[in-house]
Amino acid sequence: MGQPSPWISEITTALCLVSILLVPLAVVGLAVLTNGLGKSRSAAHAMLASMCVIAVAALVYIAVGFSWEGFAGCGSHVVTVGGKPWDWIARQPFFLRGLELNGSPASLSVVLQLFAVGITAMIPLNAAADRWRLGPICASTAVLAGWTYPLFAHWVWGGGWLAQLGTIYGLGSGFLDTGGASTIHVVGGLTALSMVWILGPREGKYTPEGMPVGIPGHNLVNVVFGCLLAWAGWLGLNSAGAMLFGGAPPSGLVLVEINTTLCAAASALVAVVVTRLRFGRPDASIAGNGWVGGLVASSAATAMLRPAAAILIGLITGVLVALSVEWLELWLRVDDPGGAVSAHAVAGLWGLFAAGIFAGMGSHTAPGQWLAQLVGIATLIGFVLPLTYGLNWVLNRVLPYRVESDGEHQGMDLHELGAGAYPEFMIHSDDFIQR
Amino acid sequence: MGQPSPWISEITTALCLVSILLVPLAVVGLAVLTNGLGKSRSAAHAMLASMCVIAVAALVYIAVGFSWEGFAGCGSHVVTVGGKPWDWIARQPFFLRGLELNGSPASLSVVLQLFAVGITAMIPLNAAADRWRLGPICASTAVLAGWTYPLFAHWVWGGGWLAQLGTIYGLGSGFLDTGGASTIHVVGGLTALSMVWILGPREGKYTPEGMPVGIPGHNLVNVVFGCLLAWAGWLGLNSAGAMLFGGAPPSGLVLVEINTTLCAAASALVAVVVTRLRFGRPDASIAGNGWVGGLVASSAATAMLRPAAAILIGLITGVLVALSVEWLELWLRVDDPGGAVSAHAVAGLWGLFAAGIFAGMGSHTAPGQWLAQLVGIATLIGFVLPLTYGLNWVLNRVLPYRVESDGEHQGMDLHELGAGAYPEFMIHSDDFIQR
Amino acid sequence: MGQPSPWISEITTALCLVSILLVPLAVVGLAVLTNGLGKSRSAAHAMLASMCVIAVAALVYIAVGFSWEGFAGCGSHVVTVGGKPWDWIARQPFFLRGLELNGSPASLSVVLQLFAVGITAMIPLNAAADRWRLGPICASTAVLAGWTYPLFAHWVWGGGWLAQLGTIYGLGSGFLDTGGASTIHVVGGLTALSMVWILGPREGKYTPEGMPVGIPGHNLVNVVFGCLLAWAGWLGLNSAGAMLFGGAPPSGLVLVEINTTLCAAASALVAVVVTRLRFGRPDASIAGNGWVGGLVASSAATAMLRPAAAILIGLITGVLVALSVEWLELWLRVDDPGGAVSAHAVAGLWGLFAAGIFAGMGSHTAPGQWLAQLVGIATLIGFVLPLTYGLNWVLNRVLPYRVESDGEHQGMDLHELGAGAYPEFMIHSDDFIQR
């Protein structure tokens, strides 16, 4: 995996580039979704923060991030561990120097990730809505886009050790993730989990007895609209990834579009059914998270699944997302307004595991493929989570993340921007909302 | 028509696939438009229903729908009627088995319709806003995507009898509809009409004397935004259709983009003028419906029109949409909050008829083309409308479609989801709205 | 510049066409942005006006506009001035007659501008929000799309005298603007400036002492959302322009996407920092304008910049936009609710100047390139501004632009459309807003 062929045809290059151009729609969709799930008194802040996150992530990734990530076949640092080479980080010049921006797979992967790293960076924002300050948001994004993301992405997409699990340790074809379920979503989702732990729950989220209180998003229309817009972007994301990191030919994209859509569709419908069964009524927010979770889970190996497998993966994703939202809130005190941990980390991990079982359309039926997936999953949980938690824990000491209590009560908009998102609309008083 | 050449060039395939990837924007645009035309107390329900409709339509179409539709040249059931073969339904295996998903025109048409069937299914939702329950919405969508849509689509795009009107009965080149004016829009629009009749008007829509009362949409910004976003998707839809079902070469897309845009533009402007003349003031909702109607009317033969013809078709579409909204409401007691019957059925039927007259850029100048169009139009009104009405009438007996009266008063959001779309915004009381 | 090669490869044609298909997203994004920056009581009017502007611009440009613009190598009127030929206007038939719509660069440029002229026409709308009547909006758009835009576009993209500055006067490679910084944005921005002067400031914008009063936009979520959506469209716009008017090969698009994104990112972040430094708090509206300004400034020569130069251009754009919004308001009494003059005219002029300095990746390192840019900038300020001001001044005499005072107080929605955009939401009274 992660080994793009050194040369791809002119038409594949063009198709890949165009697919990449759809990815900003996923970024925009997630921004709108995040916004709708937060409170109205933080809505302008959330949008401005999304824009800043996209901007910082793009600048830092181009400036330094890509240097650590590199591409398959680029120069990298290799340590010998137990007699086997362990390729852990690329060594490319900063600012893309030395990389020909000529439509080569390496240069296309830069463009893809110029946008995708913005998705990764928006996931923690999603979870930390209504209480994270703008300065620390930018600083944390810089660390994520400049170090955590590219380090792990090197291992998967940059020819690093996870990609080499097949050739060196004989585990299938190496860790398989063509669309970014791990690099983009689990890395983002585990960072979101760290952020939630570091920031703590919003005021009023838990009763003195520790029971979670529902705080509804302020605009459910935008929540679902964001999900649907993200779908349009995801079709491009999964297509580009399948070509760049899975070697799919243009004809393989037919399957990508079908599987991506079916997986999201199945997951959203199951989330509707599960919330109906548990609460008596379908929950639109959780259905939206189910839809996004289905998109995420489809990303791992979307070009290598049969449509029936994509539907099955989606069905299970919907159950996992709907239940984990509740479970995380209740047992791990995860106050995640955007459901980011469930929709990105939980769904992503499941998608990676499922890829090991179901990806049988290509060359990935080799024995041990599921073991390669488990190694990747273990790395995410055992290494990336502590890493991203630790980096943000340190950063939080230097630059306190959480807004002061009266700022939270006032709302991030008035507190940090001095102006609300909807100055003309009448809003119910806080008492109503937090009743 | 409906006879894609057995082989299309690599570049046409790529361009067709990319065009298809824009179609979700039309789906999303229509969802937002629908939402804005409904009431605020049903807004979350409308969005969740849109997502469910897209999901159910995609799953059912892939599972069984495509099997009945097939593609030109696939195996089908042919009955001999009056000594002539009558090809009425395809016989393909379920779940796309046996279909190579390799970029062939047949496989591309699956992807196109994976999205397009969602458009069709959203049209009745549009008309039935504020009173249709979620369960029946999903069931009705399954019937539409699993039977009504693919049956008629087989006739037009799957090599069925309407496509063969030219070769067998000598009517021009057979029924012409490259972009889905009939298959997507008129089928959806006639289903919307059925739904309106089955559900009946919203409470308070008609005075005791039977006069209609205007109930404005709750968010006109989203109405127009949805129209414009749909335009971006439609450029892809008409392009893909022209290539797949009209044999247009890549160079033909220049004309597609120009005609699609001019037709929508002319129609919207005329709707502005007509509403201004009739009511003294332009109506933004009807202008939006004019825009969508122009897109719909352009779909029938967009690659085969001169720009001047596209403008002329648009001008007449605008008049038809603006007047039919009023006329349907007044004379047929059609309470269609989204204007779906006008913008999709009326505009689509006119576009199909106009294609018979104006489509003279390609090989469609053969005599009898307009007769082929009339046969298709008669089939839609004389067969598809009773079929879709009948199926939904039966389904309504089993699973009552309409929400109870107190649920309608309360709003679909609170009644079916237990939560509103905009919990923080203050909303005027009902008395104000229905005054 | 403006000299497309007579023939471009099939794959370049396809890629160019697809890039063009993304441009409507920029149009839609700007419409949403504009809307959010206006008042709620003019929100439906603003959206309907955007749709009308897009429609009128498309129809008029196709009907007559393109005839004056033409394309490089088409027949044109040439006057001899000082012994040198001065090519000032094309002479093509109306309604695209005689132009083969076959994917040639000339036909692709028609499609690109079919959408881009809508962007140009929406810029004055942006600045004249909340007080410009619908009829004059359409009339002014017709003049812009039918005369002012195509005249200047002929000079730059249609083989006119600015494009020939290199071959005839030896100034570099002629005036360089591949993505429309001048043709689309500065022309639109200077028209916006004219409109602001003709209409005058909104009531209550200036205190009796002449100090400007902040009137916040009514929906900052839509403001930032519109900016992000516009980004997706701009990637297509700059790509298509680079291929059509800069001769960039498909592989050159990698750089286009990177530079466009980095320039916008840098500009938005700087606008955040500058507003924070000046006002103590970041301003989301101005950050949004910074983002758009960065997109505009990147357009002049996006395929010919190094990423570091794109970042530098963006940094300066952010400063210019943030300061010029304030400066124009205070010193020139420019009441521009959308910040259109800053984001389009100021950023565009700076981008054109910067192109002369930094565009060194292609053949544009010839001496005198910066002088060619200055000639273009002088033409915009010295000729286009008086022209567009004069035309609108005359039109305003015939068809008064500004709504009556009580209409402005009532809001454009109720006054011109008879219905508000948000009939169910409760809005603060005017006193609150204009306090």
CSV table of N, CA, C and O in Angstrom, one decimal, chain B residues 316-391:
chain,number,residue,atom,x,y,z
B,316,ILE,N,-40.8,30.2,-22.3
B,316,ILE,CA,-42.1,29.6,-22.2
B,316,ILE,C,-42.2,28.8,-20.9
B,316,ILE,O,-43.2,28.8,-20.2
B,317,THR,N,-41.1,28.2,-20.5
B,317,THR,CA,-41.1,27.5,-19.2
B,317,THR,C,-41.4,28.4,-18.1
B,317,THR,O,-42.2,28.0,-17.2
B,318,GLY,N,-40.8,29.6,-18.1
B,318,GLY,CA,-41.1,30.5,-17.0
B,318,GLY,C,-42.6,30.9,-16.9
B,318,GLY,O,-43.1,31.0,-15.8
B,319,VAL,N,-43.2,31.1,-18.1
B,319,VAL,CA,-44.6,31.4,-18.1
B,319,VAL,C,-45.4,30.2,-17.5
B,319,VAL,O,-46.3,30.4,-16.7
B,320,LEU,N,-45.1,29.0,-18.0
B,320,LEU,CA,-45.8,27.8,-17.6
B,320,LEU,C,-45.7,27.6,-16.1
B,320,LEU,O,-46.7,27.3,-15.4
B,321,VAL,N,-44.5,27.7,-15.6
B,321,VAL,CA,-44.3,27.4,-14.2
B,321,VAL,C,-45.1,28.5,-13.3
B,321,VAL,O,-45.8,28.1,-12.4
B,322,ALA,N,-44.9,29.7,-13.7
B,322,ALA,CA,-45.5,30.8,-12.9
B,322,ALA,C,-47.0,30.7,-12.9
B,322,ALA,O,-47.7,30.8,-11.8
B,323,LEU,N,-47.6,30.4,-14.0
B,323,LEU,CA,-49.0,30.3,-14.1
B,323,LEU,C,-49.6,29.0,-13.5
B,323,LEU,O,-50.6,28.9,-12.9
B,324,SER,N,-48.8,27.9,-13.7
B,324,SER,CA,-49.3,26.6,-13.3
B,324,SER,C,-49.3,26.5,-11.7
B,324,SER,O,-50.2,25.8,-11.2
B,325,VAL,N,-48.4,27.1,-11.1
B,325,VAL,CA,-48.4,27.1,-9.6
B,325,VAL,C,-49.7,27.6,-9.1
B,325,VAL,O,-50.4,27.0,-8.3
B,326,GLU,N,-50.1,28.7,-9.7
B,326,GLU,CA,-51.4,29.4,-9.3
B,326,GLU,C,-52.6,28.6,-9.7
B,326,GLU,O,-53.5,28.4,-8.9
B,327,TRP,N,-52.5,28.1,-10.9
B,327,TRP,CA,-53.7,27.3,-11.5
B,327,TRP,C,-53.9,26.0,-10.7
B,327,TRP,O,-55.0,25.7,-10.4
B,328,LEU,N,-52.8,25.3,-10.5
B,328,LEU,CA,-52.9,24.0,-9.8
B,328,LEU,C,-53.5,24.2,-8.4
B,328,LEU,O,-54.3,23.4,-7.9
B,329,GLU,N,-53.1,25.3,-7.7
B,329,GLU,CA,-53.5,25.6,-6.4
B,329,GLU,C,-55.0,25.9,-6.4
B,329,GLU,O,-55.7,25.4,-5.5
B,330,LEU,N,-55.4,26.7,-7.4
B,330,LEU,CA,-56.8,27.2,-7.4
B,330,LEU,C,-57.8,26.1,-7.9
B,330,LEU,O,-58.8,25.9,-7.3
B,331,TRP,N,-57.4,25.5,-9.0
B,331,TRP,CA,-58.4,24.6,-9.6
B,331,TRP,C,-58.3,23.1,-9.3
B,331,TRP,O,-59.3,22.4,-9.3
B,332,LEU,N,-57.1,22.7,-9.0
B,332,LEU,CA,-56.9,21.3,-8.7
B,332,LEU,C,-56.7,21.0,-7.2
B,332,LEU,O,-56.3,19.9,-6.8
B,333,ARG,N,-56.8,22.0,-6.4
B,333,ARG,CA,-56.5,21.9,-4.9
B,333,ARG,C,-55.2,21.2,-4.6
B,333,ARG,O,-55.1,20.4,-3.7
B,334,VAL,N,-54.2,21.6,-5.5
B,334,VAL,CA,-52.9,21.0,-5.3
B,334,VAL,C,-52.1,21.9,-4.3
B,334,VAL,O,-51.7,23.0,-4.6
B,335,ASP,N,-52.0,21.5,-3.1
B,335,ASP,CA,-51.2,22.2,-2.1
B,335,ASP,C,-49.8,21.7,-2.1
B,335,ASP,O,-49.4,20.7,-1.5
B,336,ASP,N,-48.9,22.3,-2.9
B,336,ASP,CA,-47.6,21.9,-3.3
B,336,ASP,C,-46.6,22.9,-2.8
B,336,ASP,O,-46.2,23.8,-3.6
B,337,PRO,N,-46.2,22.9,-1.5
B,337,PRO,CA,-45.4,24.0,-1.0
B,337,PRO,C,-44.1,24.2,-1.8
B,337,PRO,O,-43.7,25.3,-1.9
B,338,GLY,N,-43.6,23.1,-2.4
B,338,GLY,CA,-42.3,23.3,-3.1
B,338,GLY,C,-42.5,23.6,-4.5
B,338,GLY,O,-41.5,23.8,-5.3
B,339,GLY,N,-43.7,23.7,-5.0
B,339,GLY,CA,-43.9,24.0,-6.4
B,339,GLY,C,-43.4,22.8,-7.3
B,339,GLY,O,-43.0,23.0,-8.5
B,340,ALA,N,-43.3,21.6,-6.7
B,340,ALA,CA,-42.6,20.5,-7.4
B,340,ALA,C,-43.4,20.1,-8.7
B,340,ALA,O,-42.8,19.7,-9.7
B,341,VAL,N,-44.7,20.1,-8.6
B,341,VAL,CA,-45.5,19.6,-9.7
B,341,VAL,C,-45.2,20.6,-10.9
B,341,VAL,O,-45.0,20.1,-12.1
B,342,SER,N,-45.2,21.9,-10.7
B,342,SER,CA,-44.9,22.8,-11.8
B,342,SER,C,-43.5,22.7,-12.3
B,342,SER,O,-43.3,22.6,-13.5
B,343,ALA,N,-42.6,22.8,-11.3
B,343,ALA,CA,-41.2,22.9,-11.8
B,343,ALA,C,-40.6,21.6,-12.4
B,343,ALA,O,-39.7,21.6,-13.2
B,344,HIS,N,-41.2,20.5,-12.0
B,344,HIS,CA,-40.7,19.2,-12.5
B,344,HIS,C,-41.6,18.6,-13.5
B,344,HIS,O,-41.2,18.2,-14.6
B,345,ALA,N,-42.9,18.4,-13.2
B,345,ALA,CA,-43.8,17.7,-14.2
B,345,ALA,C,-44.2,18.7,-15.3
B,345,ALA,O,-44.0,18.3,-16.5
B,346,VAL,N,-44.7,19.8,-15.0
B,346,VAL,CA,-45.1,20.7,-16.1
B,346,VAL,C,-43.9,21.1,-17.0
B,346,VAL,O,-44.0,21.0,-18.2
B,347,ALA,N,-42.8,21.6,-16.3
B,347,ALA,CA,-41.7,22.0,-17.1
B,347,ALA,C,-41.1,20.8,-17.9
B,347,ALA,O,-40.6,21.0,-19.0
B,348,GLY,N,-41.1,19.7,-17.3
B,348,GLY,CA,-40.5,18.5,-17.9
B,348,GLY,C,-41.3,18.1,-19.1
B,348,GLY,O,-40.7,17.8,-20.2
B,349,LEU,N,-42.6,18.1,-19.0
B,349,LEU,CA,-43.5,17.7,-20.2
B,349,LEU,C,-43.3,18.7,-21.3
B,349,LEU,O,-43.2,18.3,-22.5
B,350,TRP,N,-43.2,20.0,-21.0
B,350,TRP,CA,-43.0,21.0,-22.0
B,350,TRP,C,-41.6,20.8,-22.6
B,350,TRP,O,-41.5,20.9,-23.9
B,351,GLY,N,-40.6,20.5,-21.8
B,351,GLY,CA,-39.3,20.3,-22.4
B,351,GLY,C,-39.2,19.1,-23.3
B,351,GLY,O,-38.5,19.2,-24.4
B,352,LEU,N,-40.0,18.1,-23.0
B,352,LEU,CA,-40.0,16.9,-23.9
B,352,LEU,C,-40.7,17.3,-25.2
B,352,LEU,O,-40.2,16.9,-26.3
B,353,PHE,N,-41.7,18.0,-25.1
B,353,PHE,CA,-42.5,18.4,-26.3
B,353,PHE,C,-41.6,19.3,-27.2
B,353,PHE,O,-41.4,19.2,-28.4
B,354,ALA,N,-40.9,20.3,-26.5
B,354,ALA,CA,-40.1,21.3,-27.2
B,354,ALA,C,-38.9,20.6,-27.9
B,354,ALA,O,-38.4,21.0,-29.0
B,355,ALA,N,-38.4,19.5,-27.2
B,355,ALA,CA,-37.3,18.7,-27.9
B,355,ALA,C,-37.7,18.2,-29.2
B,355,ALA,O,-36.9,18.2,-30.1
B,356,GLY,N,-39.0,17.8,-29.3
B,356,GLY,CA,-39.4,17.3,-30.6
B,356,GLY,C,-39.5,18.3,-31.7
B,356,GLY,O,-39.3,18.0,-32.9
B,357,ILE,N,-39.6,19.6,-31.3
B,357,ILE,CA,-39.7,20.6,-32.3
B,357,ILE,C,-38.3,21.2,-32.6
B,357,ILE,O,-38.0,21.4,-33.7
B,358,PHE,N,-37.5,21.5,-31.5
B,358,PHE,CA,-36.3,22.3,-31.7
B,358,PHE,C,-35.0,21.5,-31.8
B,358,PHE,O,-34.0,22.0,-32.2
B,359,ALA,N,-35.0,20.2,-31.4
B,359,ALA,CA,-33.8,19.4,-31.4
B,359,ALA,C,-33.4,19.2,-32.8
B,359,ALA,O,-33.8,18.2,-33.4
B,360,GLY,N,-32.6,20.1,-33.4
B,360,GLY,CA,-32.2,19.9,-34.8
B,360,GLY,C,-30.7,19.9,-35.0
B,360,GLY,O,-30.3,20.1,-36.1
B,361,MET,N,-30.0,19.9,-33.9
B,361,MET,CA,-28.5,20.0,-34.1
B,361,MET,C,-27.9,18.6,-34.4
B,361,MET,O,-26.8,18.5,-35.0
B,362,GLY,N,-28.6,17.5,-34.0
B,362,GLY,CA,-28.0,16.2,-34.2
B,362,GLY,C,-28.7,15.5,-35.3
B,362,GLY,O,-29.1,16.0,-36.3
B,363,SER,N,-28.9,14.2,-35.1
B,363,SER,CA,-29.5,13.4,-36.1
B,363,SER,C,-31.1,13.3,-35.8
B,363,SER,O,-31.7,12.4,-36.3
B,364,HIS,N,-31.5,14.2,-35.0
B,364,HIS,CA,-32.9,14.1,-34.6
B,364,HIS,C,-33.9,15.0,-35.4
B,364,HIS,O,-34.9,15.4,-34.9
B,365,THR,N,-33.5,15.2,-36.6
B,365,THR,CA,-34.4,16.0,-37.4
B,365,THR,C,-35.3,15.1,-38.2
B,365,THR,O,-36.1,15.6,-39.0
B,366,ALA,N,-35.2,13.8,-38.0
B,366,ALA,CA,-36.0,12.9,-38.7
B,366,ALA,C,-37.5,13.2,-38.6
B,366,ALA,O,-37.9,13.6,-37.5
B,367,PRO,N,-38.3,13.0,-39.6
B,367,PRO,CA,-39.7,13.3,-39.5
B,367,PRO,C,-40.3,12.4,-38.4
B,367,PRO,O,-39.9,11.2,-38.2
B,368,GLY,N,-41.3,12.8,-37.8
B,368,GLY,CA,-42.0,12.0,-36.8
B,368,GLY,C,-41.4,12.1,-35.4
B,368,GLY,O,-41.9,11.5,-34.4
B,369,GLN,N,-40.3,12.9,-35.3
B,369,GLN,CA,-39.7,13.0,-33.9
B,369,GLN,C,-40.7,13.6,-32.9
B,369,GLN,O,-40.8,13.2,-31.8
B,370,TRP,N,-41.4,14.6,-33.4
B,370,TRP,CA,-42.4,15.2,-32.4
B,370,TRP,C,-43.5,14.2,-32.1
B,370,TRP,O,-44.0,14.3,-30.9
B,371,LEU,N,-43.8,13.3,-33.0
B,371,LEU,CA,-44.8,12.3,-32.7
B,371,LEU,C,-44.2,11.3,-31.6
B,371,LEU,O,-44.9,10.9,-30.7
B,372,ALA,N,-42.9,11.0,-31.7
B,372,ALA,CA,-42.3,10.1,-30.7
B,372,ALA,C,-42.4,10.8,-29.4
B,372,ALA,O,-42.6,10.2,-28.3
B,373,GLN,N,-42.2,12.1,-29.4
B,373,GLN,CA,-42.2,12.8,-28.1
B,373,GLN,C,-43.6,12.8,-27.5
B,373,GLN,O,-43.8,12.6,-26.3
B,374,LEU,N,-44.6,12.9,-28.4
B,374,LEU,CA,-46.0,12.9,-27.9
B,374,LEU,C,-46.4,11.5,-27.4
B,374,LEU,O,-47.1,11.4,-26.4
B,375,VAL,N,-45.9,10.4,-28.0
B,375,VAL,CA,-46.1,9.1,-27.4
B,375,VAL,C,-45.5,9.0,-26.0
B,375,VAL,O,-46.2,8.5,-25.1
B,376,GLY,N,-44.3,9.5,-25.9
B,376,GLY,CA,-43.7,9.5,-24.5
B,376,GLY,C,-44.5,10.3,-23.5
B,376,GLY,O,-44.7,9.8,-22.4
B,377,ILE,N,-45.0,11.5,-23.9
B,377,ILE,CA,-45.7,12.3,-23.0
B,377,ILE,C,-47.0,11.6,-22.7
B,377,ILE,O,-47.5,11.6,-21.5
B,378,ALA,N,-47.7,11.0,-23.7
B,378,ALA,CA,-48.9,10.3,-23.4
B,378,ALA,C,-48.7,9.1,-22.4
B,378,ALA,O,-49.5,8.9,-21.6
B,379,THR,N,-47.6,8.5,-22.6
B,379,THR,CA,-47.3,7.4,-21.7
B,379,THR,C,-47.1,7.8,-20.3
B,379,THR,O,-47.6,7.2,-19.3
B,380,LEU,N,-46.5,9.0,-20.1
B,380,LEU,CA,-46.2,9.5,-18.8
B,380,LEU,C,-47.6,9.9,-18.1
B,380,LEU,O,-47.8,9.5,-17.0
B,381,ILE,N,-48.4,10.6,-18.9
B,381,ILE,CA,-49.7,11.0,-18.3
B,381,ILE,C,-50.7,9.9,-18.2
B,381,ILE,O,-51.4,9.7,-17.2
B,382,GLY,N,-50.7,9.0,-19.2
B,382,GLY,CA,-51.7,8.0,-19.3
B,382,GLY,C,-51.4,6.7,-18.5
B,382,GLY,O,-52.2,5.9,-18.1
B,383,PHE,N,-50.1,6.5,-18.3
B,383,PHE,CA,-49.7,5.2,-17.7
B,383,PHE,C,-48.9,5.5,-16.4
B,383,PHE,O,-49.3,4.9,-15.3
B,384,VAL,N,-47.9,6.3,-16.4
B,384,VAL,CA,-47.0,6.5,-15.2
B,384,VAL,C,-47.8,7.2,-14.1
B,384,VAL,O,-47.7,6.8,-12.9
B,385,LEU,N,-48.7,8.2,-14.4
B,385,LEU,CA,-49.4,8.8,-13.4
B,385,LEU,C,-50.4,7.9,-12.7
B,385,LEU,O,-50.4,7.8,-11.5
B,386,PRO,N,-51.2,7.1,-13.4
B,386,PRO,CA,-52.1,6.2,-12.7
B,386,PRO,C,-51.3,5.1,-11.9
B,386,PRO,O,-51.6,4.7,-10.8
B,387,LEU,N,-50.1,4.7,-12.5
B,387,LEU,CA,-49.3,3.7,-11.8
B,387,LEU,C,-48.8,4.2,-10.5
B,387,LEU,O,-49.0,3.6,-9.5
B,388,THR,N,-48.2,5.4,-10.5
B,388,THR,CA,-47.6,5.9,-9.3
B,388,THR,C,-48.7,6.3,-8.3
B,388,THR,O,-48.5,6.1,-7.1
B,389,TYR,N,-49.8,6.8,-8.8
B,389,TYR,CA,-50.9,7.1,-7.9
B,389,TYR,C,-51.4,5.9,-7.3
B,389,TYR,O,-51.6,5.8,-6.1
B,390,GLY,N,-51.6,4.8,-8.1
B,390,GLY,CA,-52.2,3.6,-7.6
B,390,GLY,C,-51.3,2.9,-6.5
B,390,GLY,O,-51.8,2.5,-5.5
B,391,LEU,N,-50.0,2.9,-6.8
B,391,LEU,CA,-49.1,2.2,-5.9
B,391,LEU,C,-49.1,3.0,-4.6
B,391,LEU,O,-49.1,2.4,-3.5
